[in-house]
XYZ file of C-alpha atoms in Angstrom:
547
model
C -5.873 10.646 16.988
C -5.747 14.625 18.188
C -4.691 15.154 21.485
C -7.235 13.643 23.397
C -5.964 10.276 21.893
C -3.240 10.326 24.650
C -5.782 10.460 27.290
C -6.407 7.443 29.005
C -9.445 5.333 28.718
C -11.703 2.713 30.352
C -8.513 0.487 31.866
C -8.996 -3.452 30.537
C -9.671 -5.782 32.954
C -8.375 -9.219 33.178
C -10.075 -12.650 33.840
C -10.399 -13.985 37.593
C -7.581 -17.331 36.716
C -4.131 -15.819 37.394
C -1.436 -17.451 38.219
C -1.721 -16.305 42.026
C -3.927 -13.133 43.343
C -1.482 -11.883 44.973
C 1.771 -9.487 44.275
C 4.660 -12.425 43.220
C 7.123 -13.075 46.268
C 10.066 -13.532 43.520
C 11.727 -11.046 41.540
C 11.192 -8.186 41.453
C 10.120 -6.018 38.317
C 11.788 -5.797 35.345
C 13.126 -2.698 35.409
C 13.523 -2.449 39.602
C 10.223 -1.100 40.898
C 7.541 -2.757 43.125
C 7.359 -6.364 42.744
C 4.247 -7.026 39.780
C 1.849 -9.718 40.160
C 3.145 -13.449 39.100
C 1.038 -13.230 35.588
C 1.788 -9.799 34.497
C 5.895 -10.344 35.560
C 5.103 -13.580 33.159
C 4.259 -11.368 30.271
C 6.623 -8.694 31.259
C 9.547 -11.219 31.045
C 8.342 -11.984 27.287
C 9.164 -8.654 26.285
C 12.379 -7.966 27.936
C 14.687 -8.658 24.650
C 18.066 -8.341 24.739
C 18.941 -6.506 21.453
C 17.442 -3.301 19.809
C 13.369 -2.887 19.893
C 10.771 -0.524 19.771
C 8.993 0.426 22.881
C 5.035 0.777 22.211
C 4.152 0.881 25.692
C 3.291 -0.180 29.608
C 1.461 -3.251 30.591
C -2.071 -2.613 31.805
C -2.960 -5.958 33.717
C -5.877 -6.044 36.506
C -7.094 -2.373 36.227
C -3.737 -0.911 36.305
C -0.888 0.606 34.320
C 2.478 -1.446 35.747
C 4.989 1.057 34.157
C 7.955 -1.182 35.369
C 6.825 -4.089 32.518
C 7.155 -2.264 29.225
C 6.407 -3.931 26.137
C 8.746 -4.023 23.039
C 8.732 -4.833 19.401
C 12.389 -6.368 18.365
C 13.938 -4.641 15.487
C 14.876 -7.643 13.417
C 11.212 -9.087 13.696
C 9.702 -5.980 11.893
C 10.052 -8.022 8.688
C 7.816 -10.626 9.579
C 4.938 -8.323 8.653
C 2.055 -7.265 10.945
C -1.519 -6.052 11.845
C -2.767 -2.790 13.025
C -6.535 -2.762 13.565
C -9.163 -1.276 15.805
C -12.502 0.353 15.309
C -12.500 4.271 14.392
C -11.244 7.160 16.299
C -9.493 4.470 18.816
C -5.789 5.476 17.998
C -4.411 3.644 15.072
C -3.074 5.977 13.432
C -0.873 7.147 15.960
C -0.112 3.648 17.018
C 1.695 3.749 13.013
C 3.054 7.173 13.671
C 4.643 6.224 17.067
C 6.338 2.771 14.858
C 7.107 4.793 12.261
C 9.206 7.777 14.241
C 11.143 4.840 16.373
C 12.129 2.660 13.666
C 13.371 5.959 11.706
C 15.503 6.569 15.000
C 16.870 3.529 14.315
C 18.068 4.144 10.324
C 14.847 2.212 8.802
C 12.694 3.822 5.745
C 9.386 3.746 6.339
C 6.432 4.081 4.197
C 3.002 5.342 5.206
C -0.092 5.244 3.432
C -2.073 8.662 5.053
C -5.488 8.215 3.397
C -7.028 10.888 6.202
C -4.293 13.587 5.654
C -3.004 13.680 8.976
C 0.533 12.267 9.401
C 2.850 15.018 7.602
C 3.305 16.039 11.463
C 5.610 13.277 11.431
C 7.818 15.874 9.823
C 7.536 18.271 12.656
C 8.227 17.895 16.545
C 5.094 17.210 18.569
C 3.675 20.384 20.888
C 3.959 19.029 24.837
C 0.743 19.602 26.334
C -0.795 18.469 29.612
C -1.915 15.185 28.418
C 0.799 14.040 26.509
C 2.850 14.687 29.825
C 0.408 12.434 31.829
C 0.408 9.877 29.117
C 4.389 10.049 28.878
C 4.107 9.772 33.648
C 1.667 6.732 33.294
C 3.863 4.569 30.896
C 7.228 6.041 32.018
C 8.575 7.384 28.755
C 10.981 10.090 28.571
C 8.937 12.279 25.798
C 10.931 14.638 23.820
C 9.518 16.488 20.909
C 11.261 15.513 17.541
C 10.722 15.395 14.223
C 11.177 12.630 11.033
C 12.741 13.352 7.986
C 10.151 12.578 5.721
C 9.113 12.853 1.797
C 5.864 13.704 0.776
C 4.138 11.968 -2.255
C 0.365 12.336 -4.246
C -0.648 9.682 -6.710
C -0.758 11.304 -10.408
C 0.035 14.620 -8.946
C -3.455 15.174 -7.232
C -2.924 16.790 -4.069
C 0.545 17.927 -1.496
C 3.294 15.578 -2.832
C 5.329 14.156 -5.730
C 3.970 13.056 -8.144
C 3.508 9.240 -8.357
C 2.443 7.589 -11.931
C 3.282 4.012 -13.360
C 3.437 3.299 -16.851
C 0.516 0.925 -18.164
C 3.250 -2.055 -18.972
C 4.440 -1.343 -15.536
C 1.119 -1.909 -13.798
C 0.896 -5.014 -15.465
C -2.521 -6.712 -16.549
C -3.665 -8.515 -12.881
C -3.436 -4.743 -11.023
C -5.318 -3.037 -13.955
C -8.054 -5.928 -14.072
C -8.534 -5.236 -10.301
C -8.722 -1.289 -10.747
C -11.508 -2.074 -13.904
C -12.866 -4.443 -11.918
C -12.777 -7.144 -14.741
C -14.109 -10.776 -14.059
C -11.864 -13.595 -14.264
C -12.414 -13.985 -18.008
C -11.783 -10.767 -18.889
C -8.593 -10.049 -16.636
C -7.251 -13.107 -18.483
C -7.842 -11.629 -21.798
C -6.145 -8.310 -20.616
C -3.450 -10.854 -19.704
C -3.210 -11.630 -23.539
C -3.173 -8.365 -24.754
C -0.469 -7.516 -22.722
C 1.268 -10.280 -23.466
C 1.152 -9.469 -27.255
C 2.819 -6.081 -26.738
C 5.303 -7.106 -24.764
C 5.897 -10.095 -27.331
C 5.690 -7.122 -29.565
C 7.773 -4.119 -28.065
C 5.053 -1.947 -28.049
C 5.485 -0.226 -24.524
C 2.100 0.792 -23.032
C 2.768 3.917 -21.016
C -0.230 5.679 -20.645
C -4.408 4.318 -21.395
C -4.593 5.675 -24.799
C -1.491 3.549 -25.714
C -3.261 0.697 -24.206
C -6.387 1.630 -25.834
C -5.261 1.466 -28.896
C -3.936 -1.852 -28.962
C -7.360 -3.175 -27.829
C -8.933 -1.682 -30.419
C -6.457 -3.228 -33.171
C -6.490 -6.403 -31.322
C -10.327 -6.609 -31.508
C -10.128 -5.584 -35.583
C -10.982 -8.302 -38.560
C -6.832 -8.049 -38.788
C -6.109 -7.918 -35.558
C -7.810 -11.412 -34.404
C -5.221 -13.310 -36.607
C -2.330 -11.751 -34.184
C -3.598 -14.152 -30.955
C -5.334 -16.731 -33.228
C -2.735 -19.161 -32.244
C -2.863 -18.437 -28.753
C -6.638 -18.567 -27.725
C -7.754 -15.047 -29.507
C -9.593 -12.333 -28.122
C -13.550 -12.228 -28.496
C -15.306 -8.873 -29.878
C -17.623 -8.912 -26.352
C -14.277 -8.910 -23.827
C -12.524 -6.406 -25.811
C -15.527 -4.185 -25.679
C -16.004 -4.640 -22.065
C -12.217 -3.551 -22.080
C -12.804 -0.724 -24.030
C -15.359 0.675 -22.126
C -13.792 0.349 -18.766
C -11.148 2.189 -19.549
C -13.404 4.699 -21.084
C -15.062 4.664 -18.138
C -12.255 4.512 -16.176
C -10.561 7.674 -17.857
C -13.972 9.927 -17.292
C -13.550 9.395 -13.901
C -10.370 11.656 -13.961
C -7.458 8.439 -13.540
C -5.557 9.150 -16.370
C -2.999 11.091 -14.388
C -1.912 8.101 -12.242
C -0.516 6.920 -15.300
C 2.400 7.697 -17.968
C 6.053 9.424 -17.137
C 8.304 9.620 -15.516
C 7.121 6.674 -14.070
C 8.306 6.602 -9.689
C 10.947 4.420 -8.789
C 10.265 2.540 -5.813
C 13.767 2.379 -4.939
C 13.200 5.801 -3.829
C 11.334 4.464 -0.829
C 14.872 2.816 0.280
C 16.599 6.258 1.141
C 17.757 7.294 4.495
C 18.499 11.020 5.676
C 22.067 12.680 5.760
C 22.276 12.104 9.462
C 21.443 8.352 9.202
C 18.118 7.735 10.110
C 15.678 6.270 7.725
C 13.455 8.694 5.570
C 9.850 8.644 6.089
C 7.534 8.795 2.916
C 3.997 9.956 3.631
C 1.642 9.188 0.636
C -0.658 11.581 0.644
C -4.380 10.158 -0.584
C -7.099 12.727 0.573
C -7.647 13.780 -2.901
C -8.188 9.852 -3.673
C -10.481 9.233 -0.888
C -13.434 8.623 -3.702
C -11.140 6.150 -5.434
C -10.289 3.426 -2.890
C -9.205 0.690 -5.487
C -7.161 2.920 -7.076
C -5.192 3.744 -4.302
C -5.157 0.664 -2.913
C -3.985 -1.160 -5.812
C -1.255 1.220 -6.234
C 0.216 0.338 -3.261
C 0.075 -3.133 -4.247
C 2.147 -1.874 -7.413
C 4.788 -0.296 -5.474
C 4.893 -3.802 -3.179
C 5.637 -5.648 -6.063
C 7.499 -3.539 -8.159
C 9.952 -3.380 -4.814
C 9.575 -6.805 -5.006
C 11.364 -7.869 -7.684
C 13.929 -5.101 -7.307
C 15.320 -6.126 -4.196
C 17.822 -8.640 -3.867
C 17.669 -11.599 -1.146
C 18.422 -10.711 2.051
C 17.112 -13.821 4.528
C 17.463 -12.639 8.155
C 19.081 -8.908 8.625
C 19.720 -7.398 11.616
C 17.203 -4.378 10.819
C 14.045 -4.262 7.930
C 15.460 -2.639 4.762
C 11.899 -0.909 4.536
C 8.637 -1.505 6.663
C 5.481 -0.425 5.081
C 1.861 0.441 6.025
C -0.725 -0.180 4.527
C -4.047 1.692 5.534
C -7.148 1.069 4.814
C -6.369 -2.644 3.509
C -9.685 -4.134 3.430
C -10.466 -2.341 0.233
C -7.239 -4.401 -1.349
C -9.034 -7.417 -1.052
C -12.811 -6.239 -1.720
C -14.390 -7.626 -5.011
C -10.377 -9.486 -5.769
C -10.007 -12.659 -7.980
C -8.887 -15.939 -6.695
C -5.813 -15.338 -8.781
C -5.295 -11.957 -7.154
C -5.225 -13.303 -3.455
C -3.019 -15.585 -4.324
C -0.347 -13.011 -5.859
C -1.157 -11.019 -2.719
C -0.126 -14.171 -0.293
C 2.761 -14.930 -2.333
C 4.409 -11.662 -2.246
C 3.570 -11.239 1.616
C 5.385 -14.817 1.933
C 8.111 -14.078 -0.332
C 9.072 -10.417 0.023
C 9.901 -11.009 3.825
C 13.483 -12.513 3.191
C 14.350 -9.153 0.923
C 14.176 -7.697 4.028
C 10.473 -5.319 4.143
C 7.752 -5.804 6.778
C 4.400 -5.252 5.468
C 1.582 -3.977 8.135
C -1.842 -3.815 7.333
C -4.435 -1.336 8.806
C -7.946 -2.240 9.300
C -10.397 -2.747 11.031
C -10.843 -5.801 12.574
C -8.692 -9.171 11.533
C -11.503 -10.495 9.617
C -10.965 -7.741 6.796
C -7.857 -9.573 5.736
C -7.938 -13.279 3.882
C -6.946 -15.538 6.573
C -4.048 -16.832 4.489
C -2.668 -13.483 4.252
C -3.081 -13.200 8.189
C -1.346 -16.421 8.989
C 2.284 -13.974 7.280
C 1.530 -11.706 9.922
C 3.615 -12.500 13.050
C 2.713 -9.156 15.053
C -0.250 -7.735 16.006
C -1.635 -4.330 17.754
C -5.300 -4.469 18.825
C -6.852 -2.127 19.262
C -10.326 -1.465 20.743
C -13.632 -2.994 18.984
C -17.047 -2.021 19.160
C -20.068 -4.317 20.478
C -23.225 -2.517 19.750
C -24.702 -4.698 17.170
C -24.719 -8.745 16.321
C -21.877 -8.563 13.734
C -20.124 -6.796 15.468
C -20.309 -9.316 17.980
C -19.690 -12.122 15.576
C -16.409 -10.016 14.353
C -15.524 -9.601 18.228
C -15.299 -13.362 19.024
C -13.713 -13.921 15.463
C -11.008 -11.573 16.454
C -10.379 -13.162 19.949
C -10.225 -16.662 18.313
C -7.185 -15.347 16.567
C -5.305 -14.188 19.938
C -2.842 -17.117 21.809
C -4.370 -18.084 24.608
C -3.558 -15.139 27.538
C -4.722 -14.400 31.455
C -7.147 -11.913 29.671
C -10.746 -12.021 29.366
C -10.564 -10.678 25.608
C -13.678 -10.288 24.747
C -14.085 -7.997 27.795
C -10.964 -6.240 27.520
C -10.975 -5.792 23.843
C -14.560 -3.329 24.607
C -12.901 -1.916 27.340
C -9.487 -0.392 25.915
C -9.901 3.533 25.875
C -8.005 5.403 22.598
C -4.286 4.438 22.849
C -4.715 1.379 24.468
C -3.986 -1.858 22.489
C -3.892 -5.596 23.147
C -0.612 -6.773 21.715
C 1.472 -9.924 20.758
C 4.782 -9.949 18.942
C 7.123 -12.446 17.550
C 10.133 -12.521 20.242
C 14.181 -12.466 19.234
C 13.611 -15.848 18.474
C 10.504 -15.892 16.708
C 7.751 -17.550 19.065
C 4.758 -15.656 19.970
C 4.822 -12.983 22.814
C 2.297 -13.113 25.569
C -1.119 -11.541 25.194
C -0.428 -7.660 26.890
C -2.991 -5.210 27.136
C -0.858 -2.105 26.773
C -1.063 1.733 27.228
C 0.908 3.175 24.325
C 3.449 5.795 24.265
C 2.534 9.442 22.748
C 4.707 10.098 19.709
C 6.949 12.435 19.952
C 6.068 14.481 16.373
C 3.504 16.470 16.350
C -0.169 14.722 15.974
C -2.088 16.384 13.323
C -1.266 17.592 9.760
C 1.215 20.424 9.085
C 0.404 23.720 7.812
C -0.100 23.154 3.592
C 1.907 26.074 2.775
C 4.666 24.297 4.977
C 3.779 20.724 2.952
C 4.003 22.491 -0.290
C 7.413 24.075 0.422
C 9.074 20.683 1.768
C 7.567 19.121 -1.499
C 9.411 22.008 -4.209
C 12.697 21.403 -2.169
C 12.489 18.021 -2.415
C 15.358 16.223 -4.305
C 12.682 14.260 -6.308
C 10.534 17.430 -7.485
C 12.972 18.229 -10.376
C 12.601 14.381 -11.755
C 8.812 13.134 -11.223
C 7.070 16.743 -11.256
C 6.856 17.484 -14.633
C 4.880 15.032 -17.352
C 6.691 13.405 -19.839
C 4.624 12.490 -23.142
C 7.499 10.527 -25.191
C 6.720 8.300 -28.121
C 4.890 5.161 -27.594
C 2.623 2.872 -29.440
C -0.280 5.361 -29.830
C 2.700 8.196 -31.301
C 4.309 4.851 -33.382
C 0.678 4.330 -34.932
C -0.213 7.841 -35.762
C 2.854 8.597 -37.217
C 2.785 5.572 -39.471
C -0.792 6.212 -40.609
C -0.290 9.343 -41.671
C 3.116 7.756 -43.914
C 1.275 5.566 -45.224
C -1.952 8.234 -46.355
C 0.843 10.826 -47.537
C 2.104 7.288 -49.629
C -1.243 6.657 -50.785
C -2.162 10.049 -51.810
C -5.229 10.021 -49.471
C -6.532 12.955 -47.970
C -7.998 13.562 -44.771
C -11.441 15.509 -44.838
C -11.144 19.088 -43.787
C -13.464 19.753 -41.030
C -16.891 20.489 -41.675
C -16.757 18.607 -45.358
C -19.669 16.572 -46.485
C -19.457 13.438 -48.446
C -21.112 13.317 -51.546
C -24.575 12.386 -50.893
C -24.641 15.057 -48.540
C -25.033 13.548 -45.385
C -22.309 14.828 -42.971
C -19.436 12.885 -42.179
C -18.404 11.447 -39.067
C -14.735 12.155 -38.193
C -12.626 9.420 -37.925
C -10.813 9.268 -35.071
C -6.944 7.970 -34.758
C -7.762 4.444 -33.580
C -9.841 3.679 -36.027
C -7.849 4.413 -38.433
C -5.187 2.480 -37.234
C -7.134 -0.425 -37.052
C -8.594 -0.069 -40.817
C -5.108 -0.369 -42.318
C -2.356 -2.780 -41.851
C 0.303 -0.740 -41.132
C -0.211 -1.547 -36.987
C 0.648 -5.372 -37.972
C 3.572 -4.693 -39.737
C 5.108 -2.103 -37.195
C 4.270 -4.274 -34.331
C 6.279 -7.010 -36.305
C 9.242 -5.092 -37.159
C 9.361 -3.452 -33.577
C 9.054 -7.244 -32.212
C 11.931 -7.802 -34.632
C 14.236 -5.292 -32.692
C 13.371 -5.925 -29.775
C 13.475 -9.566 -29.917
C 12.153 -10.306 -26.378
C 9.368 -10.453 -24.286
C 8.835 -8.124 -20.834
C 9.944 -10.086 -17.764
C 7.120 -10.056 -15.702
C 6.267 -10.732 -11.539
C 3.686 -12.338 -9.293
C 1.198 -9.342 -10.533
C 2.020 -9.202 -13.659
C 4.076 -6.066 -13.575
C 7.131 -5.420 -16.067
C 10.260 -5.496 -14.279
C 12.044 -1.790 -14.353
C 14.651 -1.441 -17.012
C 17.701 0.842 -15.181
């Protein structure tokens, strides 16, 4: 949303049934000015909450904007996780950075997924220009132009940010299966293979580590290892194999290995008390929507199972966004919906709100909408007969309101949402079609020069900027290969040699070698020996962090 997003559009109309035609005779407004009619001072009384809230905006009811009946999020209900959606270009994003800026204000971390590139201006105060100054008249805000303090990450590197990587183990088997896009078989085999390293104390930081285990795992030797618990067929490990090979041409080896990103990062709030702001920044992943998307499903569960229980606080330790969340559940397992629900269910009393962006409602598995107690609407597009079928879906899913939603949903001009909340004390809002507020940092992206200096004076760029290539089970299995040729007296071929019969040989490359000798089974052994313990893992199969 540029500038123009703050203009107002086509105002929603509401259904002929009111409660009475006519301004109410009774109290007055909510906030003192002319009396509003009976329904609209009905939904305006739903908002009016006693303790801290966000304000998103003024009810539009019959044509109008009432400024008088504003309509509020409650602080404490930002942990019972929301939805964002709308068709493109009709304000979303800014409906996220107008959240986001308010519940900083109020000491709250925030994280934002910007897949488009064009929320770092939440870092910078917002230019006051003639429409932002008739938006701020129409839904009587007082707009001042302020800032966020906000972080700036890039998965693997690629891009304005920290870097963000996970280690292999980390990831866990369900996450990678979805990111190969393994069947149900296969991401259960994964499952096994993991399971054996772990069993094993070989860490898997990076794909060649993991790589390498398939390949032993897969060997004549290497079948006796999981022979006793179901094996692993030649075909599956080969479809393995070649998804990550195919997965690693495609350039996503940097998203992986060390220094791996805490999450807990996510938790920190600026010097001055308000909560810090981390923008991922995902333009240079647009082409790799799975990825992306199942990395923030990483960081989700990884937080997780850091996070101690919390039930009901007074404020959200953390609310985060994500964008673009149909492509989270495109082509996922039974198995991983399920993880998906659970965590949504679960992570709620550790105090984090979860809001997904989309499109319309239907993008989302309707178990995982039924965690979502708040909603912003905003306007959907009729033009063809799915789109109509997703129209009346979407109203279906709306309490029952004074609105004609089907009209009003077509109607709502960028900025404009239809909105219901969970009150203080957790029932449904009313239905309110609402003109939003203009946020008060600046709408667009800052200058990169700017984005790249705030990222080298980061805190974090000293710790996750530079790769770390330590020793793992690829370094372990190299090294010990080589002992055991220097023990044997073999020699490797110097390059360009020819065998005997003088037909060129192929070179032999690490894993193979690895896999031809039984060194890998005794290491993995004696390393199980030391170790003497299997990774804990979560919902999603990742590894919980060892600090």
């Amino acid at each position: 949303m540029s500038d123009s997003d703050t203009g107002s559009g086509t105002p929603p109309t509401a259904a002929p049934e009111r409660v009475s035609g006519e301004a109410a005779t009774g109290p007055e407004a909510v906030s003192g000015g002319a009396a509003l009619p009976a329904e609209a001072l009905r939904i305006a009384a739903g908002y009016a909450f006693a303790g801290p809230a966000l304000d998103l905006g003024a009810l539009l009811w019959d044509g109008r904007c009432l400024p008088d009946a504003q309509i509020r999020i409650p602080l404490p209900m930002l942990n019972r996780h929301g939805l964002v959606a709308g068709a493109t270009g009709t304000g979303k994003t800014k409906t996220l950075q107008l959240i986001a800026e308010q519940l900083s204000a109020q000491g709250v971390p925030v994280f934002l997924a910007d897949v488009k590139g064009d929320m770092s201006g939440i870092s910078e105060p917002g230019a006051e220009r003639e429409k932002v100054r008739a938006r701020a008249e129409e839904v009587q805000q007082t707009w001042t132009p302020a800032g966020c303090p906000a972080e700036f990450l890039a998965l693997g590197g690629l891009g304005h940010g920290i870097p963000v990587r996970a280690t292999v183990t980390s990831f866990g088997p369900v996450l990678l299966s979805k990111v190969l896009q393994l069947n149900q078989t296969q991401e259960q085999s994964l499952g096994l293979i993991f399971h054996y390293a772990d069993q094993k104390g070989l860490e898997l930081v990076d794909l060649k580590d993991l790589r390498a285990v398939v390949a032993f795992l897969s060997s004549d030797e290497g079948k006796q290892e999981l022979k006793g618990i179901g094996g692993l067929s030649t075909a599956t490990a080969g479809v393995i194999l070649r998804s990550l090979t195919a997965f690693e041409a495609q350039g996503m080896s940097p998203f992986f290995g060390e220094p791996e990103f805490d999450t807990g990062e996510l938790l920190r709030t600026a010097p001055d008390g308000r909560g810090l702001v981390s923008v991922l920044e995902l333009p240079e992943v647009q082409d790799r929507p799975q990825l992306f998307s199942t990395f923030l499903m990483w960081m989700l569960a990884d937080l997780f199972h850091d996070l101690p229980e919390v039930g009901d606080a007074d404020k959200p330790k953390l609310v985060f966004f994500f964008d673009e969340a149909h492509l989270l559940f495109t082509g996922a397992s039974k198995a991983f919906l399920e993880s998906i629900t659970q965590t949504v269910r679960l992570i709620r009393s550790k105090g984090v709100g979860v809001f997904f962006v989309t499109q319309t409602p239907k993008d989302v598995p309707a178990d995982v909408l039924a965690q979502l107690g708040n909603r912003v609407q905003h306007a959907l597009r009729a033009f063809t007969p799915d789109d109509q079928k997703a129209l009346k879906a979407t109203v279906r899913t709306f309490p029952d309101s004074g609105y004609d939603l089907e009209e009003v949903l077509t109607a709502l001009g960028i900025g404009e949402a239809v909105v219901t909340v969970l009150s203080e004390k957790g029932a449904p809002t009313p239905v309110a079609a609402t003109r939003l507020r203009a946020p008060g940092s600046l709408m667009g992206p800052v200058d990169a020069d700017a984005l790249d200096r705030a990222v080298r004076e980061s805190s974090l760029y000293g710790r996750y900027a530079q790769v770390v290539d330590r020793e793992s089970a690829y370094e372990r299995l190299t090294a010990q290969e080589a002992a055991r040729a220097r023990a044997a007296g073999e020699a490797a071929p110097s390059p360009g040699r020819t065998p005997a019969k003088g037909r060129p040989k192929e070179e032999t490359s690490v894993v193979q070698q690895v896999v031809a000798s039984g060194v890998f089974k005794s290491l993995a052994r004696s390393v199980g020996t030391q170790i003497g313990r299997e990774i804990s893992r979560s919902l999603f199969g990742t590894a919980r962090r060892r600090r």
